[in-house]
mmCIF file of C-alpha atoms (C1' of nucleotides) in Angstrom:
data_model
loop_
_atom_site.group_PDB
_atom_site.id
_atom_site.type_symbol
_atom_site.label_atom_id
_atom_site.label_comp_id
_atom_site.label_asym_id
_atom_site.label_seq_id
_atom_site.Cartn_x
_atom_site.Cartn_y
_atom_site.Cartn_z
ATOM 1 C CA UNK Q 21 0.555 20.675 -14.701
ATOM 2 C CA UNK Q 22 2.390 18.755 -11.864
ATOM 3 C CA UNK Q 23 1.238 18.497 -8.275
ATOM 4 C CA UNK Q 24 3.641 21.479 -7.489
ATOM 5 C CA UNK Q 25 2.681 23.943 -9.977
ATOM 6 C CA UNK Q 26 -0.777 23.097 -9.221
ATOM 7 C CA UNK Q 27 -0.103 23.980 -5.361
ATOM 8 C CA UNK Q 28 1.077 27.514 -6.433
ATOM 9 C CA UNK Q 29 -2.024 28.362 -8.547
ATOM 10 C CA UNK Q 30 -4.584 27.361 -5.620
ATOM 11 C CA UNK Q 31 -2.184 28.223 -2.506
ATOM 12 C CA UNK Q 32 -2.225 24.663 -0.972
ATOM 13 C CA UNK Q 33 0.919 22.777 -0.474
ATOM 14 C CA UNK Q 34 1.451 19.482 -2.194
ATOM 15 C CA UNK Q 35 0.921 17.907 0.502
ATOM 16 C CA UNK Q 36 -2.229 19.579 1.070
ATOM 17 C CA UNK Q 37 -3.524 18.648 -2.735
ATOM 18 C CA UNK Q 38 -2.940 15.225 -2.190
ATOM 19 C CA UNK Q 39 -4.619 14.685 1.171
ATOM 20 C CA UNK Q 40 -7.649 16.525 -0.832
ATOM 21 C CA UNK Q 41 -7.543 14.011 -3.153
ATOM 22 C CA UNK Q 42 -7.473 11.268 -0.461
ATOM 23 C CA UNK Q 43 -10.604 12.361 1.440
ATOM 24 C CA UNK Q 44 -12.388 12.667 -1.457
ATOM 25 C CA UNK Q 45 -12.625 16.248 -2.164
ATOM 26 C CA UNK Q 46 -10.975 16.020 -5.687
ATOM 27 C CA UNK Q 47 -11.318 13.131 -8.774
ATOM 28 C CA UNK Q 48 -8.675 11.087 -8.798
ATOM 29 C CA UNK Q 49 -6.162 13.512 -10.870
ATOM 30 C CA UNK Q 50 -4.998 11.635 -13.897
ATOM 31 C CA UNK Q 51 -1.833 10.841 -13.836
ATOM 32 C CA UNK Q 52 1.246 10.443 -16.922
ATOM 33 C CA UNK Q 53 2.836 7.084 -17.751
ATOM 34 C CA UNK Q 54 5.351 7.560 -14.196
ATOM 35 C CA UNK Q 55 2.390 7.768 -12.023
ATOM 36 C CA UNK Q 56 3.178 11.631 -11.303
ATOM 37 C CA UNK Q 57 -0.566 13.510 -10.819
ATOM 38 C CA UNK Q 58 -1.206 15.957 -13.960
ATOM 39 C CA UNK Q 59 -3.471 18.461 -13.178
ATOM 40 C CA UNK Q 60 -5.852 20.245 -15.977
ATOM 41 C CA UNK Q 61 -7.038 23.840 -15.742
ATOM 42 C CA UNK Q 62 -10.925 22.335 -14.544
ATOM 43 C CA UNK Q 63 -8.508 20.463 -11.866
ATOM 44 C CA UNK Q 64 -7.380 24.125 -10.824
ATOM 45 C CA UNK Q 65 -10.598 25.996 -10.872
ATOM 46 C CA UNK Q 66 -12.354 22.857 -8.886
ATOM 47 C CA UNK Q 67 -9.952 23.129 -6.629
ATOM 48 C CA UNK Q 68 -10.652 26.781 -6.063
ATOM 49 C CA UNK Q 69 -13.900 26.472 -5.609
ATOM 50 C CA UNK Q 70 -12.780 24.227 -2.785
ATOM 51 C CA UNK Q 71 -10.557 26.649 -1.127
ATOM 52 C CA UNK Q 72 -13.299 29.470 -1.214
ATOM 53 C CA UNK Q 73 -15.331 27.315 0.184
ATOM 54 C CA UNK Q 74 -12.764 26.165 3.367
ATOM 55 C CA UNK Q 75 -12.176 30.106 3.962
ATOM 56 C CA UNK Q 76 -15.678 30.647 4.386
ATOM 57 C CA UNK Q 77 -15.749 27.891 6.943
ATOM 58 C CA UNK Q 78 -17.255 24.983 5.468
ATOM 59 C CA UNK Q 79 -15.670 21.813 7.160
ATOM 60 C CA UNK Q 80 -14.315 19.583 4.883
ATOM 61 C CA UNK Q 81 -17.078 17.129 5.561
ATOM 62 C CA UNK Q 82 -19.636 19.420 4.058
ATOM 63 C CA UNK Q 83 -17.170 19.947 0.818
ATOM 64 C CA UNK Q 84 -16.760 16.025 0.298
ATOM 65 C CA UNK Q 85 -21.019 15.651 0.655
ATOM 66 C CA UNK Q 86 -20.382 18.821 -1.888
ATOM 67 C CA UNK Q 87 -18.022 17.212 -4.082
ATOM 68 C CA UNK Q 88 -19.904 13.627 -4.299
ATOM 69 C CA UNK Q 89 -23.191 15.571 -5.415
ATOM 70 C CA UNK Q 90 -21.237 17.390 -8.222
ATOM 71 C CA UNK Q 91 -19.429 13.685 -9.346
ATOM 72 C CA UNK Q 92 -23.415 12.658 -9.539
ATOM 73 C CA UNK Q 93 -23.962 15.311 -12.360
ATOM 74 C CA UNK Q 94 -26.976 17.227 -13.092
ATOM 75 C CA UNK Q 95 -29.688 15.280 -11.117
ATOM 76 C CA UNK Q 96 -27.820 16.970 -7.874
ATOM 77 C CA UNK Q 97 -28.114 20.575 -8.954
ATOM 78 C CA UNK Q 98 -31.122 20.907 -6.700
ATOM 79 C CA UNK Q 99 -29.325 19.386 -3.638
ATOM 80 C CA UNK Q 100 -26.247 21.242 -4.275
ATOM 81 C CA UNK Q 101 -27.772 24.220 -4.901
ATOM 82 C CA UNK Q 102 -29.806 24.574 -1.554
ATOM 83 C CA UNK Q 103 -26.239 23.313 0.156
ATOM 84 C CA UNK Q 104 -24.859 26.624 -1.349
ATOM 85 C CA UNK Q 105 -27.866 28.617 -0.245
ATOM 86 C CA UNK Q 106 -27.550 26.994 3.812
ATOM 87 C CA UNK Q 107 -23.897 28.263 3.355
ATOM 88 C CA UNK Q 108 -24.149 31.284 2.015
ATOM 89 C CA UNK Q 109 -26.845 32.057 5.106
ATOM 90 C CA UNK Q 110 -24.067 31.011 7.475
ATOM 91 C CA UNK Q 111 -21.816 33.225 6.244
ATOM 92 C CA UNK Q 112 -23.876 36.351 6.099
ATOM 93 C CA UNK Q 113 -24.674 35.327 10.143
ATOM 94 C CA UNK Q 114 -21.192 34.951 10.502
ATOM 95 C CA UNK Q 115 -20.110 38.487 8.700
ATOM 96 C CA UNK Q 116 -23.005 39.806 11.101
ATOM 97 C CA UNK Q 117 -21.420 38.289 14.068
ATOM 98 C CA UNK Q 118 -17.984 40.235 12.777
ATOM 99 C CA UNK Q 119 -19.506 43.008 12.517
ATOM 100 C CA UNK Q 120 -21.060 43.007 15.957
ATOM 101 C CA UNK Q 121 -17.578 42.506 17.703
ATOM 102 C CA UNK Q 122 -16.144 45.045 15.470
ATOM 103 C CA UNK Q 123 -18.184 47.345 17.422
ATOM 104 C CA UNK Q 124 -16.850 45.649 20.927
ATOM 105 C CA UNK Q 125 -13.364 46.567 19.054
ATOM 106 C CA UNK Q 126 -13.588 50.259 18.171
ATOM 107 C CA UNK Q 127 -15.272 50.334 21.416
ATOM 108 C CA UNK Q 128 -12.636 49.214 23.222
ATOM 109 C CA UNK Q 129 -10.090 50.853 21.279
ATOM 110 C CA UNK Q 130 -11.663 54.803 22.099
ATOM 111 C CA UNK Q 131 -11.833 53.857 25.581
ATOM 112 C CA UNK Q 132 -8.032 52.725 25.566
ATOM 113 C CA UNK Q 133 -7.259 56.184 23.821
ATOM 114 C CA UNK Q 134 -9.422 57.947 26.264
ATOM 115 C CA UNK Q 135 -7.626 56.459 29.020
ATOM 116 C CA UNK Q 136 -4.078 56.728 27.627
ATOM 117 C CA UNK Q 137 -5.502 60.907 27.046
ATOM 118 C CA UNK Q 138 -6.292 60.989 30.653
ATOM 119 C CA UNK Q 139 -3.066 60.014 32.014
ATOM 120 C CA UNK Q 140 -0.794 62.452 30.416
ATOM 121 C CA UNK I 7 -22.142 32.584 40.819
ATOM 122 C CA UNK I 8 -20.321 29.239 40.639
ATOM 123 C CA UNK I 9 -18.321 28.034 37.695
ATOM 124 C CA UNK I 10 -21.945 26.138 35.822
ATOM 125 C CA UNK I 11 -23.490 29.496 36.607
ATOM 126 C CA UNK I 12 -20.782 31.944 35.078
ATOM 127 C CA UNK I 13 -20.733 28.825 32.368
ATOM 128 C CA UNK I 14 -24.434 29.448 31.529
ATOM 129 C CA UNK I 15 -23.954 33.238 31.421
ATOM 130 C CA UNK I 16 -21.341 33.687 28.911
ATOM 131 C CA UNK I 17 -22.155 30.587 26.919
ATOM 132 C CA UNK I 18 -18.961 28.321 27.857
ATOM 133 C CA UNK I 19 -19.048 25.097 29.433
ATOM 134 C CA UNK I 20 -17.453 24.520 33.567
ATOM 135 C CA UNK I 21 -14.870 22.994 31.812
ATOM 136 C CA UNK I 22 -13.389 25.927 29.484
ATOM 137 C CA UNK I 23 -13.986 27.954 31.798
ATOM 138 C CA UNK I 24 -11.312 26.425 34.282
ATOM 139 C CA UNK I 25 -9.074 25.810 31.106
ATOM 140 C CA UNK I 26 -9.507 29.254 30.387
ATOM 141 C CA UNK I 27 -8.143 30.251 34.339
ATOM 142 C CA UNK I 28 -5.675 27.779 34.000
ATOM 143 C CA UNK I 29 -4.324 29.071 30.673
ATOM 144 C CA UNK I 30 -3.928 32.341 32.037
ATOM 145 C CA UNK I 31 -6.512 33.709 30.277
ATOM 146 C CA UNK I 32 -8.337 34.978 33.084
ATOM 147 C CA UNK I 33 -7.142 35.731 36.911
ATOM 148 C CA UNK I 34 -7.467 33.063 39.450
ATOM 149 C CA UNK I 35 -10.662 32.876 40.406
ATOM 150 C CA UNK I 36 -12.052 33.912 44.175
ATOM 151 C CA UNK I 37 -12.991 30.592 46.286
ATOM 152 C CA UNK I 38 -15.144 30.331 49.170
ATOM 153 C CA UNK I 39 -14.215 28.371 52.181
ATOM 154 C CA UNK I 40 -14.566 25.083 50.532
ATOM 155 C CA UNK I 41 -12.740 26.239 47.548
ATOM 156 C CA UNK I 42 -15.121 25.960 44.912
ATOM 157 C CA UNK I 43 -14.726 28.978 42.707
ATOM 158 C CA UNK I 44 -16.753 32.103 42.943
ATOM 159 C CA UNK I 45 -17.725 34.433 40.070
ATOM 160 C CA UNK I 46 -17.698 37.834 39.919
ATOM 161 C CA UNK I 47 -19.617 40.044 38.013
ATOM 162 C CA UNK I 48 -17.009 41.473 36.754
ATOM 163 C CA UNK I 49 -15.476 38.089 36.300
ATOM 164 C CA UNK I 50 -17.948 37.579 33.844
ATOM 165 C CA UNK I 51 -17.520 40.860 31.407
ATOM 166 C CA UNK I 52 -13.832 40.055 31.225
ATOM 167 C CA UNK I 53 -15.301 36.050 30.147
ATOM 168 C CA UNK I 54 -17.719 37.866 27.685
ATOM 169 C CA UNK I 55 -14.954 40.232 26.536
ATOM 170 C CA UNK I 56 -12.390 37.097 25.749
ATOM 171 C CA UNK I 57 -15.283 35.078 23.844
ATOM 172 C CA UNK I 58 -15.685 38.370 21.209
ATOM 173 C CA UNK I 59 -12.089 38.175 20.763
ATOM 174 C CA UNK I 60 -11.899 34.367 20.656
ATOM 175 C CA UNK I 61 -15.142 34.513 17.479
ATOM 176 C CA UNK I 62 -13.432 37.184 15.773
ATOM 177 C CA UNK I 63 -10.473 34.334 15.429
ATOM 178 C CA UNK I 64 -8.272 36.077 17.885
ATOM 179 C CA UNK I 65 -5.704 32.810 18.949
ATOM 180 C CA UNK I 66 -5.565 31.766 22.520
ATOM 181 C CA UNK I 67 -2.115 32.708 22.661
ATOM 182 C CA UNK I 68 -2.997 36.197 21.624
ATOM 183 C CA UNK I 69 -5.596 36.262 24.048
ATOM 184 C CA UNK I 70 -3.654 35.428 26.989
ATOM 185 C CA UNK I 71 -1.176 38.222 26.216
ATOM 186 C CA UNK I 72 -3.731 40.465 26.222
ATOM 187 C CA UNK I 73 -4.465 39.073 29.830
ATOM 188 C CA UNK I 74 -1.194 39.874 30.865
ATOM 189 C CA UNK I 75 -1.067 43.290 29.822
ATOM 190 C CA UNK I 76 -4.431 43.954 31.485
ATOM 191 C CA UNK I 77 -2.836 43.070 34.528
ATOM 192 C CA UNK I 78 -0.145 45.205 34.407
ATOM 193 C CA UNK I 79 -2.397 47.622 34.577
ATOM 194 C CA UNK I 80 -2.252 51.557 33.184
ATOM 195 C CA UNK I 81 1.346 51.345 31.638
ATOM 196 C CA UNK I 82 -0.088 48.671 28.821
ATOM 197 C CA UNK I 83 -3.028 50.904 27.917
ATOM 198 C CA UNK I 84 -0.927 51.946 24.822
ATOM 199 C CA UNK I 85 -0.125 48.318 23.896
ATOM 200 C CA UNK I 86 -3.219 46.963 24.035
ATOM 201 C CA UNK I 87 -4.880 49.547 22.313
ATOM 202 C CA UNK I 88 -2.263 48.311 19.475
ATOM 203 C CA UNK I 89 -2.973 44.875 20.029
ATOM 204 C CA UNK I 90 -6.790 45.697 19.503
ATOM 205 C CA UNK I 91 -6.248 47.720 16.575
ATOM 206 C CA UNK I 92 -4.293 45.057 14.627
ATOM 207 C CA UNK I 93 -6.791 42.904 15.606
ATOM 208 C CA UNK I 94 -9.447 45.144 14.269
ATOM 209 C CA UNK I 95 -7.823 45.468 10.864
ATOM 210 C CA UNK I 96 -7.777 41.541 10.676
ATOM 211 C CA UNK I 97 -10.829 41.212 11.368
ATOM 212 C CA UNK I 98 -12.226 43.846 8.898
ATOM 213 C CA UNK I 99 -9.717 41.965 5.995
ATOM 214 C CA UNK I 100 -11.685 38.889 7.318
ATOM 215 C CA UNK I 101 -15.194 40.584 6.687
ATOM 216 C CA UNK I 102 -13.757 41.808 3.241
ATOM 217 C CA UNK I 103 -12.912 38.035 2.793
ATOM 218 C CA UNK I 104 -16.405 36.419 3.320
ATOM 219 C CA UNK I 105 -18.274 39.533 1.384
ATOM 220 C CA UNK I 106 -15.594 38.187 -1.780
ATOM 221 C CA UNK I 107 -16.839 34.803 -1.178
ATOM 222 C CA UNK I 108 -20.241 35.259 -0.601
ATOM 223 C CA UNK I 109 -20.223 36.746 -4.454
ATOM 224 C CA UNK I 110 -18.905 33.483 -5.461
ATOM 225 C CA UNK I 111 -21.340 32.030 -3.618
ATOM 226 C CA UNK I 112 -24.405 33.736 -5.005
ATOM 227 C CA UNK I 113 -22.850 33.119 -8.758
ATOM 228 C CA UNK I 114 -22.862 29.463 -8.342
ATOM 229 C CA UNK I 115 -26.734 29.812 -6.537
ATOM 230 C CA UNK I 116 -27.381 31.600 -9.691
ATOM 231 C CA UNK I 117 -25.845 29.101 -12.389
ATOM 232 C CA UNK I 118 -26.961 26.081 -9.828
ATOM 233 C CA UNK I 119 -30.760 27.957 -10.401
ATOM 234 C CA UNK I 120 -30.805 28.367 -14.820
ATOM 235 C CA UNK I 121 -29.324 24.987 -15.441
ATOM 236 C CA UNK I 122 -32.119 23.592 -13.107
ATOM 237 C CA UNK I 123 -34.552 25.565 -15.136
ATOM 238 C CA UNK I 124 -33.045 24.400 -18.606
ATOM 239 C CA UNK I 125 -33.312 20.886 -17.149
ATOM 240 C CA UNK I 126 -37.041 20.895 -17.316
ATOM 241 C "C1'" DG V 29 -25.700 10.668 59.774
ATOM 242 C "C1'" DC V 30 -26.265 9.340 55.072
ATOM 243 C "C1'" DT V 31 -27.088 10.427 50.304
ATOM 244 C "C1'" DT V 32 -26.801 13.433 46.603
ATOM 245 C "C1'" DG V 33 -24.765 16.317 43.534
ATOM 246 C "C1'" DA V 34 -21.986 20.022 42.310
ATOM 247 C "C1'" DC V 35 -17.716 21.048 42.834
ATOM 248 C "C1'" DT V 36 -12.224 20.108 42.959
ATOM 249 C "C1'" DT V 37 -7.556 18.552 40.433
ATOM 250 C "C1'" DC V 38 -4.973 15.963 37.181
ATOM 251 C "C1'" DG V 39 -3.816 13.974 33.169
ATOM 252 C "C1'" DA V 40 -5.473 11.858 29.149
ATOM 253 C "C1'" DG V 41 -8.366 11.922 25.027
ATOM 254 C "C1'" DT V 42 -10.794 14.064 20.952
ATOM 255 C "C1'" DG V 43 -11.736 16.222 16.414
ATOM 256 C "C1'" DC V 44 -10.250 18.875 12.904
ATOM 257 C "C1'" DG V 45 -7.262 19.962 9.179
ATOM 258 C "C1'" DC V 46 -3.500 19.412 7.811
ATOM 259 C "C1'" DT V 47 1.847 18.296 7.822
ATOM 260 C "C1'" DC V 48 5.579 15.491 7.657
ATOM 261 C "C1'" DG V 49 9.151 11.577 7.524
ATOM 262 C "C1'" DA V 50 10.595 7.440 5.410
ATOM 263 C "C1'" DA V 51 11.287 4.566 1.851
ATOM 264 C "C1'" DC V 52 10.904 4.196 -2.781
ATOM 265 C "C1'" DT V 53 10.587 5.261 -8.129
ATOM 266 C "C1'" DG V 54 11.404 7.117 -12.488
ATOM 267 C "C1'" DG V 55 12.605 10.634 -15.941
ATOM 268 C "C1'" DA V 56 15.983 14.372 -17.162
ATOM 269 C "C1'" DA V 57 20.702 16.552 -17.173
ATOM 270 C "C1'" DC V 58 25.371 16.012 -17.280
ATOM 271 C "C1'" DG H 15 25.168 5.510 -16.564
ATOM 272 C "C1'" DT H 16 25.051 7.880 -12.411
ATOM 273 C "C1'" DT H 17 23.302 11.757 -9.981
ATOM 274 C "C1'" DC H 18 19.580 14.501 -8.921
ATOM 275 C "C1'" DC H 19 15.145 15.920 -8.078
ATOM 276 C "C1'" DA H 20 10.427 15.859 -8.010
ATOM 277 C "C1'" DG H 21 7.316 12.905 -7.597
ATOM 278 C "C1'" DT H 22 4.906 8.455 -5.267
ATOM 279 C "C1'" DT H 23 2.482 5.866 -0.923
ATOM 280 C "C1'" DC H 24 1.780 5.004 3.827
ATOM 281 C "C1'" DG H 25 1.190 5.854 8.313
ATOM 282 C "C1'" DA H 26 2.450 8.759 12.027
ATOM 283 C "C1'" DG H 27 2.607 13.297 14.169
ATOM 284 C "C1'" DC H 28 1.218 18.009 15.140
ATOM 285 C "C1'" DG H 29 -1.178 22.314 16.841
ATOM 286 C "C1'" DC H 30 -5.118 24.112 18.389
ATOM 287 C "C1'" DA H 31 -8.922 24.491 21.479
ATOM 288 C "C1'" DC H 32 -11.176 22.265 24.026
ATOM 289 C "C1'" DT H 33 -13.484 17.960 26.417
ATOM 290 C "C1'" DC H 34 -13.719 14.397 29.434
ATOM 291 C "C1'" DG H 35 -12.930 10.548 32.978
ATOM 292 C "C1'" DA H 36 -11.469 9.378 37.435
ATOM 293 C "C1'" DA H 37 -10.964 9.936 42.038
ATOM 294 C "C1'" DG H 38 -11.797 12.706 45.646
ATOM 295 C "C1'" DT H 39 -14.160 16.603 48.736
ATOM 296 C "C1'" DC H 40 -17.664 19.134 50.872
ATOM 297 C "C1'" DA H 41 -22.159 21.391 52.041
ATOM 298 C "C1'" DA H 42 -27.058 20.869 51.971
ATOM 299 C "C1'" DG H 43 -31.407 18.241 52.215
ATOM 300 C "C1'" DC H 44 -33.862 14.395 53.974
#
DNA sequence: GCTTGACTTCGAGTGCGCTCGAACTGGAAC
DNA sequence: GTTCCAGTTCGAGCGCACTCGAAGTCAAGC
């Protein structure tokens, strides 16, 4: 599929995909006898991978260290694996730390309602 | 306390902590007679309040409206209960978020785990 | 009374993650 | 066969949230 249809499936722009591709974070996408980028369904799910990984905060320097282990093959697994597992303890710290200012929040919002009770 | 000692307290640096004044994110600070500025207590649990807000993603621009309602006093109770309460929901869709990607995130642990094991 | 060091203001610089404009190319539709 | 459109590369620009350097001031300690 073309750059564009590509861009739908994973919600990036094109512009987006390529720059992806420029850093490092993607093969080199193979292109058809123009030039133009084709992208394959493995294209799409790496790149998905990739955005789940972005929205749980990973900067994109950790995804490219990410992406060159996977490009290394199986002799990584180990490496990549225990960069999942550091990750996936920052995130549960992080979903603690939500949950912790949550409770600032609802604080905040029953004393607002409290007050807004009183004035009447 | 002076600016490095409210710094210290709330866990921003002297500098943010003037960008954050300057912004409008906070009141003008008091000065003494040589016009350095002068913390309040209460200077502080407004600082504390606005770094919750700014981890939970909340944009500065958001942020500093809030400021400005808070100084309008009683009559914006109503508002920025709203404002917290759309905040709160974002922040919970957040949460929901990272728990959906921490799932991901275990499955590739998992996989990452029995290929190592097949390897050997 | 001089040094030190924490403060002041101002504007400029940084790092991150895109986002875009310009100039160009090549296949498809009429 | 020309128009059109989606693609290409390259480098520049942007928005956000700080972060810092420079030049100056002032109170406190020796």
């Amino acid at each position: 599929m073309t750059v564009s249809e590509a861009a739908e499936r994973v919600g990036l722009t094109t512009y987006t995909l390529r720059w992806y591709e420029q850093e490092g974070l993607v093969e080199p996408v193979d292109r058809d006898s123009a030039g133009r980028r084709r992208y394959s369904d493995q294209d799409v799910d790496w790149l998905v991978l990739l955005t789940r990984l972005r929205r749980t905060g990973m900067p994109v320097r950790d995804m490219r260290r990410y992406a060159e282990l996977a490009r290394q093959g199986d002799r990584t697994l180990g490496e990549r694996r225990a960069l999942f597992e550091a990750h996936r303890d920052r995130v549960l710290a992080r979903i603690s730390e939500l949950e912790e200012d949550l409770k600032v929040l609802n604080y905040k919002i029953d004393i607002y309602g409290k007050m807004e009770r009183e004035l009447l």
